Coordinates of N, CA and C in Angstrom, one line a residue:
M14 N 69.8 -12.6 -36.9 CA 69.9 -13.0 -35.5 C 69.4 -11.9 -34.5
L15 N 69.7 -10.6 -34.8 CA 69.3 -9.5 -34.0 C 67.8 -9.4 -34.0
V16 N 67.1 -9.7 -35.2 CA 65.7 -9.6 -35.3 C 65.0 -10.7 -34.4
I17 N 65.6 -11.9 -34.3 CA 65.1 -13.0 -33.5 C 65.2 -12.6 -32.0
V18 N 66.3 -12.0 -31.6 CA 66.5 -11.6 -30.2 C 65.5 -10.5 -29.8
V19 N 65.3 -9.6 -30.7 CA 64.3 -8.5 -30.4 C 62.9 -9.0 -30.3
A20 N 62.5 -9.9 -31.3 CA 61.2 -10.5 -31.3 C 61.0 -11.3 -30.0
A21 N 62.0 -12.1 -29.6 CA 61.9 -12.9 -28.3 C 61.8 -12.0 -27.1
A22 N 62.5 -10.9 -27.1 CA 62.4 -9.9 -26.0 C 61.0 -9.3 -25.9
V23 N 60.5 -8.9 -27.1 CA 59.1 -8.4 -27.1 C 58.1 -9.4 -26.6
M24 N 58.2 -10.6 -26.9 CA 57.3 -11.7 -26.5 C 57.4 -11.9 -25.0
V25 N 58.6 -11.9 -24.5 CA 58.8 -12.1 -23.0 C 58.2 -10.9 -22.3
F26 N 58.4 -9.7 -22.8 CA 57.8 -8.5 -22.2 C 56.3 -8.5 -22.2
V27 N 55.7 -8.9 -23.3 CA 54.2 -8.9 -23.4 C 53.7 -10.0 -22.4
Y28 N 54.3 -11.1 -22.4 CA 53.9 -12.2 -21.4 C 54.0 -11.7 -20.0
A29 N 55.1 -11.1 -19.7 CA 55.4 -10.7 -18.3 C 54.5 -9.6 -17.8
T30 N 54.0 -8.8 -18.7 CA 53.1 -7.7 -18.3 C 51.7 -8.1 -18.3
G31 N 51.4 -9.2 -18.8 CA 50.0 -9.7 -18.8 C 49.2 -9.2 -20.0
L32 N 49.8 -8.5 -20.9 CA 49.1 -8.1 -22.1 C 48.7 -9.2 -23.0
F33 N 49.5 -10.3 -23.1 CA 49.1 -11.4 -23.9 C 47.8 -12.0 -23.4
G34 N 47.7 -12.2 -22.1 CA 46.4 -12.7 -21.5 C 45.2 -11.8 -21.7
A35 N 45.5 -10.5 -21.6 CA 44.4 -9.5 -21.8 C 43.9 -9.5 -23.3
L36 N 44.8 -9.7 -24.2 CA 44.5 -9.8 -25.6 C 43.8 -11.0 -26.0
T37 N 44.0 -12.1 -25.3 CA 43.3 -13.4 -25.7 C 42.0 -13.6 -25.0
R38 N 41.6 -12.8 -24.0 CA 40.4 -13.0 -23.3 C 39.2 -12.5 -24.1
A39 N 38.1 -13.2 -24.0 CA 36.9 -12.7 -24.7 C 36.4 -11.5 -23.9
P40 N 35.8 -10.5 -24.7 CA 35.3 -9.3 -24.0 C 34.0 -9.6 -23.2
N41 N 33.8 -8.8 -22.2 CA 32.6 -9.0 -21.3 C 31.5 -8.1 -21.8
F42 N 30.4 -8.7 -22.3 CA 29.4 -7.9 -22.9 C 28.2 -7.7 -21.9
Q43 N 28.4 -8.1 -20.7 CA 27.3 -7.9 -19.7 C 27.3 -6.5 -19.3
K44 N 26.0 -5.9 -19.2 CA 25.9 -4.5 -18.8 C 24.6 -4.3 -18.1
E45 N 24.6 -3.3 -17.2 CA 23.4 -2.9 -16.5 C 22.8 -1.7 -17.3
A46 N 21.5 -1.8 -17.6 CA 20.8 -0.7 -18.2 C 19.3 -0.7 -17.8
L47 N 18.8 0.5 -17.5 CA 17.4 0.7 -17.1 C 16.8 1.7 -17.9
S48 N 15.5 1.5 -18.2 CA 14.7 2.6 -18.8 C 13.5 2.9 -18.0
L49 N 13.1 4.1 -17.9 CA 11.9 4.5 -17.2 C 10.7 4.5 -18.1
E50 N 9.8 3.6 -17.8 CA 8.6 3.5 -18.7 C 7.4 4.4 -18.2
F51 N 7.3 4.6 -16.9 CA 6.2 5.4 -16.4 C 6.5 5.8 -15.0
S52 N 6.0 6.9 -14.6 CA 6.1 7.4 -13.2 C 4.7 7.8 -12.7
S53 N 4.4 7.6 -11.5 CA 3.1 8.0 -10.9 C 3.3 8.5 -9.5
F54 N 2.7 9.6 -9.2 CA 2.8 10.2 -7.8 C 1.6 9.7 -7.0
G55 N 1.9 9.3 -5.8 CA 0.8 8.8 -5.0 C 0.8 7.2 -4.9
P56 N -0.2 6.5 -4.7 CA -1.6 7.1 -4.6 C -1.9 7.6 -3.2
N57 N -1.2 7.2 -2.2 CA -1.6 7.7 -0.8 C -1.2 9.1 -0.6
N58 N 0.0 9.5 -0.9 CA 0.5 10.8 -0.6 C 1.4 11.3 -1.7
A59 N 0.7 11.9 -2.7 CA 1.4 12.4 -3.9 C 2.5 13.4 -3.6
N60 N 2.5 14.0 -2.5 CA 3.5 15.0 -2.1 C 4.8 14.4 -1.7
S61 N 4.8 13.2 -1.3 CA 6.1 12.6 -0.9 C 6.3 11.1 -1.4
N62 N 5.6 10.7 -2.4 CA 5.7 9.4 -2.9 C 5.6 9.4 -4.4
V63 N 6.6 8.8 -5.1 CA 6.5 8.6 -6.6 C 7.0 7.2 -6.8
T64 N 6.2 6.5 -7.7 CA 6.5 5.1 -8.1 C 7.1 5.1 -9.5
L65 N 8.3 4.5 -9.7 CA 8.9 4.4 -11.0 C 8.7 3.0 -11.6
S66 N 8.2 2.9 -12.8 CA 8.1 1.7 -13.5 C 9.3 1.5 -14.3
L67 N 10.2 0.6 -14.0 CA 11.5 0.5 -14.6 C 11.7 -0.8 -15.3
R68 N 12.2 -0.8 -16.5 CA 12.5 -2.0 -17.3 C 14.0 -2.2 -17.4
N69 N 14.4 -3.4 -17.1 CA 15.8 -3.8 -17.2 C 16.1 -4.1 -18.6
T70 N 16.8 -3.2 -19.3 CA 17.1 -3.4 -20.7 C 18.6 -3.9 -20.9
G71 N 19.2 -4.3 -19.8 CA 20.6 -4.8 -19.8 C 20.6 -6.3 -19.9
T72 N 21.7 -6.9 -19.6 CA 21.9 -8.4 -19.7 C 22.1 -9.0 -18.4
V73 N 22.1 -8.3 -17.3 CA 22.3 -8.8 -16.0 C 21.2 -8.3 -15.0
P74 N 20.9 -9.1 -14.0 CA 19.9 -8.6 -13.0 C 20.5 -7.3 -12.3
I75 N 19.6 -6.4 -11.9 CA 20.0 -5.2 -11.3 C 19.3 -5.1 -9.9
T76 N 20.1 -4.9 -8.9 CA 19.6 -4.6 -7.5 C 19.9 -3.2 -7.2
L77 N 18.9 -2.4 -6.9 CA 19.1 -1.0 -6.6 C 19.3 -0.8 -5.1
V78 N 20.4 -0.1 -4.7 CA 20.8 0.0 -3.3 C 20.6 1.3 -2.7
S79 N 20.5 2.4 -3.5 CA 20.3 3.7 -3.0 C 19.6 4.6 -4.0
Y80 N 19.0 5.7 -3.5 CA 18.4 6.7 -4.4 C 18.6 8.1 -3.9
F81 N 18.6 9.1 -4.8 CA 18.7 10.5 -4.5 C 17.7 11.2 -5.3
V82 N 17.0 12.2 -4.6 CA 16.0 13.0 -5.3 C 16.4 14.4 -5.2
R83 N 16.5 15.1 -6.3 CA 16.9 16.5 -6.3 C 15.8 17.4 -7.0
D84 N 15.5 18.5 -6.4 CA 14.6 19.5 -7.0 C 15.3 20.5 -7.8
A85 N 14.6 21.4 -8.4 CA 15.2 22.4 -9.3 C 16.2 23.3 -8.6
S86 N 16.0 23.5 -7.3 CA 16.8 24.4 -6.5 C 18.1 23.7 -6.0
G87 N 18.2 22.4 -6.3 CA 19.4 21.7 -5.8 C 19.3 21.1 -4.5
N88 N 18.1 21.2 -3.8 CA 17.9 20.5 -2.6 C 17.8 19.0 -2.9
R89 N 18.2 18.2 -1.9 CA 18.3 16.7 -2.2 C 18.0 15.9 -1.0
Y90 N 17.3 14.8 -1.3 CA 17.0 13.7 -0.3 C 17.9 12.5 -0.7
A91 N 18.4 11.8 0.3 CA 19.3 10.6 0.0 C 18.8 9.4 0.8
Q92 N 18.6 8.3 0.2 CA 18.2 7.1 0.8 C 19.3 6.0 0.6
S93 N 20.2 5.9 1.5 CA 21.3 5.0 1.3 C 21.7 4.4 2.7
P94 N 21.6 3.1 2.9 CA 21.1 2.1 2.0 C 19.6 2.1 1.9
W95 N 19.1 1.6 0.8 CA 17.7 1.5 0.5 C 17.1 0.3 1.2
A96 N 16.2 0.4 2.1 CA 15.7 -0.7 2.9 C 15.0 -1.8 2.1
N97 N 14.1 -1.4 1.2 CA 13.3 -2.3 0.3 C 13.9 -2.3 -1.1
Q98 N 15.1 -2.8 -1.2 CA 15.8 -2.8 -2.5 C 15.1 -3.6 -3.6
P99 N 14.7 -2.9 -4.6 CA 14.1 -3.6 -5.7 C 15.1 -4.3 -6.5
S100 N 14.8 -5.5 -7.0 CA 15.7 -6.2 -7.9 C 14.9 -6.5 -9.2
I101 N 15.6 -6.2 -10.4 CA 14.9 -6.3 -11.6 C 15.7 -7.3 -12.6
A102 N 15.1 -8.3 -13.0 CA 15.7 -9.3 -13.9 C 15.8 -8.7 -15.3
P103 N 16.7 -9.2 -16.1 CA 16.8 -8.7 -17.5 C 15.4 -8.8 -18.3
T104 N 15.1 -7.8 -19.0 CA 13.9 -7.7 -19.9 C 12.6 -7.6 -19.1
T105 N 12.6 -7.5 -17.7 CA 11.4 -7.4 -17.0 C 11.1 -6.0 -16.5
L106 N 9.9 -5.8 -16.1 CA 9.4 -4.5 -15.6 C 9.2 -4.7 -14.1
N107 N 9.7 -3.7 -13.3 CA 9.4 -3.7 -11.9 C 9.2 -2.3 -11.4
Q108 N 8.7 -2.2 -10.2 CA 8.4 -0.8 -9.7 C 9.4 -0.5 -8.5
A109 N 9.7 0.7 -8.4 CA 10.6 1.2 -7.3 C 9.8 2.4 -6.7
K110 N 9.5 2.3 -5.4 CA 8.9 3.3 -4.7 C 9.9 4.3 -4.1
I111 N 9.8 5.5 -4.5 CA 10.7 6.6 -4.0 C 9.9 7.5 -3.0
L112 N 10.4 7.5 -1.8 CA 9.8 8.3 -0.8 C 10.7 9.5 -0.4
I113 N 10.1 10.6 -0.1 CA 10.9 11.8 0.4 C 10.1 12.4 1.6
Y114 N 10.6 13.5 2.1 CA 10.1 14.2 3.2 C 10.1 13.4 4.5
S115 N 9.1 13.5 5.3 CA 9.1 12.8 6.6 C 8.7 11.3 6.5
V116 N 8.1 10.9 5.4 CA 7.8 9.5 5.2 C 9.0 8.6 5.0
C117 N 10.1 9.1 4.5 CA 11.2 8.3 4.2 C 12.2 8.2 5.4
G118 N 12.2 9.2 6.2 CA 13.1 9.2 7.3 C 14.6 9.3 6.8
C119 N 14.7 9.9 5.6 CA 16.1 10.0 5.0 C 16.6 11.4 5.2
P120 N 17.9 11.6 5.2 CA 18.5 12.9 5.4 C 18.4 13.7 4.1
Y121 N 18.4 15.0 4.2 CA 18.3 15.9 3.1 C 19.4 16.9 3.2
T122 N 19.8 17.5 2.0 CA 20.8 18.5 1.9 C 20.0 19.8 1.4
G123 N 20.3 20.9 2.0 CA 19.5 22.1 1.6 C 18.3 22.2 2.4
S124 N 17.2 22.5 1.7 CA 15.9 22.7 2.4 C 15.0 21.5 2.1
A125 N 14.2 21.1 3.1 CA 13.2 20.0 2.9 C 12.2 20.5 1.8
F126 N 11.7 19.5 1.0 CA 10.7 19.8 0.0 C 9.8 18.7 -0.2
T127 N 8.7 18.9 -0.9 CA 7.7 17.9 -1.2 C 7.5 18.0 -2.8
F128 N 6.9 17.0 -3.4 CA 6.6 17.0 -4.8 C 5.5 18.0 -5.1
Q129 N 5.7 19.0 -5.9 CA 4.8 20.0 -6.2 C 4.3 19.9 -7.6
I130 N 3.0 20.2 -7.9 CA 2.5 20.1 -9.2 C 3.2 21.1 -10.1
G131 N 3.6 20.6 -11.3 CA 4.2 21.4 -12.3 C 5.7 21.4 -12.2
Q132 N 6.3 20.8 -11.2 CA 7.7 20.9 -10.9 C 8.4 19.6 -11.4
S133 N 9.7 19.7 -11.8 CA 10.5 18.6 -12.3 C 11.5 18.2 -11.2
Y134 N 11.7 16.9 -11.1 CA 12.7 16.3 -10.1 C 13.6 15.3 -10.8
T135 N 14.8 15.3 -10.4 CA 15.8 14.3 -10.9 C 16.0 13.2 -9.8
I136 N 15.7 12.0 -10.3 CA 15.9 10.9 -9.4 C 17.1 10.1 -9.9
S137 N 18.1 9.9 -9.0 CA 19.3 9.1 -9.3 C 19.3 7.8 -8.5
L138 N 19.5 6.7 -9.2 CA 19.5 5.4 -8.6 C 20.9 4.8 -8.7
S139 N 21.3 4.0 -7.7 CA 22.6 3.4 -7.7 C 22.3 1.9 -7.6
S140 N 23.1 1.1 -8.4 CA 23.0 -0.4 -8.3 C 24.0 -1.0 -7.4
S141 N 23.9 -2.2 -7.1 CA 24.9 -2.9 -6.3 C 26.2 -3.0 -6.9
L142 N 26.3 -2.9 -8.3 CA 27.5 -2.9 -9.0 C 28.1 -1.5 -9.2
G143 N 27.4 -0.5 -8.7 CA 27.9 0.9 -8.7 C 27.5 1.7 -9.9
T144 N 26.6 1.1 -10.8 CA 26.1 1.9 -11.9 C 25.1 2.9 -11.5
Q145 N 25.2 4.1 -12.0 CA 24.3 5.2 -11.7 C 23.3 5.4 -12.8
F146 N 22.0 5.5 -12.5 CA 20.9 5.8 -13.4 C 20.2 7.1 -13.0
S147 N 19.9 8.0 -13.9 CA 19.2 9.2 -13.6 C 18.0 9.4 -14.5
F148 N 16.9 9.8 -13.9 CA 15.7 10.0 -14.6 C 15.1 11.3 -14.1
S149 N 14.4 12.0 -15.0 CA 13.7 13.2 -14.7 C 12.2 12.9 -14.7
V150 N 11.5 13.3 -13.6 CA 10.0 13.1 -13.5 C 9.4 14.5 -13.2
V151 N 8.1 14.6 -13.7 CA 7.4 15.9 -13.5 C 6.0 15.5 -12.8
R152 N 5.7 16.2 -11.8 CA 4.3 15.9 -11.2 C 3.3 16.8 -11.9
Y153 N 2.4 16.2 -12.6 CA 1.4 16.9 -13.4 C 0.1 17.1 -12.6
S154 N -0.3 16.3 -11.7 CA -1.5 16.5 -10.9 C -1.4 16.0 -9.5

């Protein structure tokens, strides 16, 4: 009799705390994922313009809402919100134009900088769902 009472108490507790519902729900396998396939500086102003060719490798559409560009010294440009927000459907390739310096009209932290040949830059993108993506690009010419 004691075993039945204990088992009933455990079932009431599990039900009351919502664990039973959480255990019976199907898992959510939707995720946001981006891969950088190519980057190109320019064509108009390679010092302040880089285009990222991004492929959505996730299972849901991605809308990019902000970006940050950081140089090796830690200086950073921020574009938030992003005026021309690119949206990328699953499995498709789309381009995102990243602007810095005076052409973007965006605030910076530290010192202003431009894209220099031979230097590496970290570009962080944020989606409308809050996912962060970071890519490293190098200007070769």
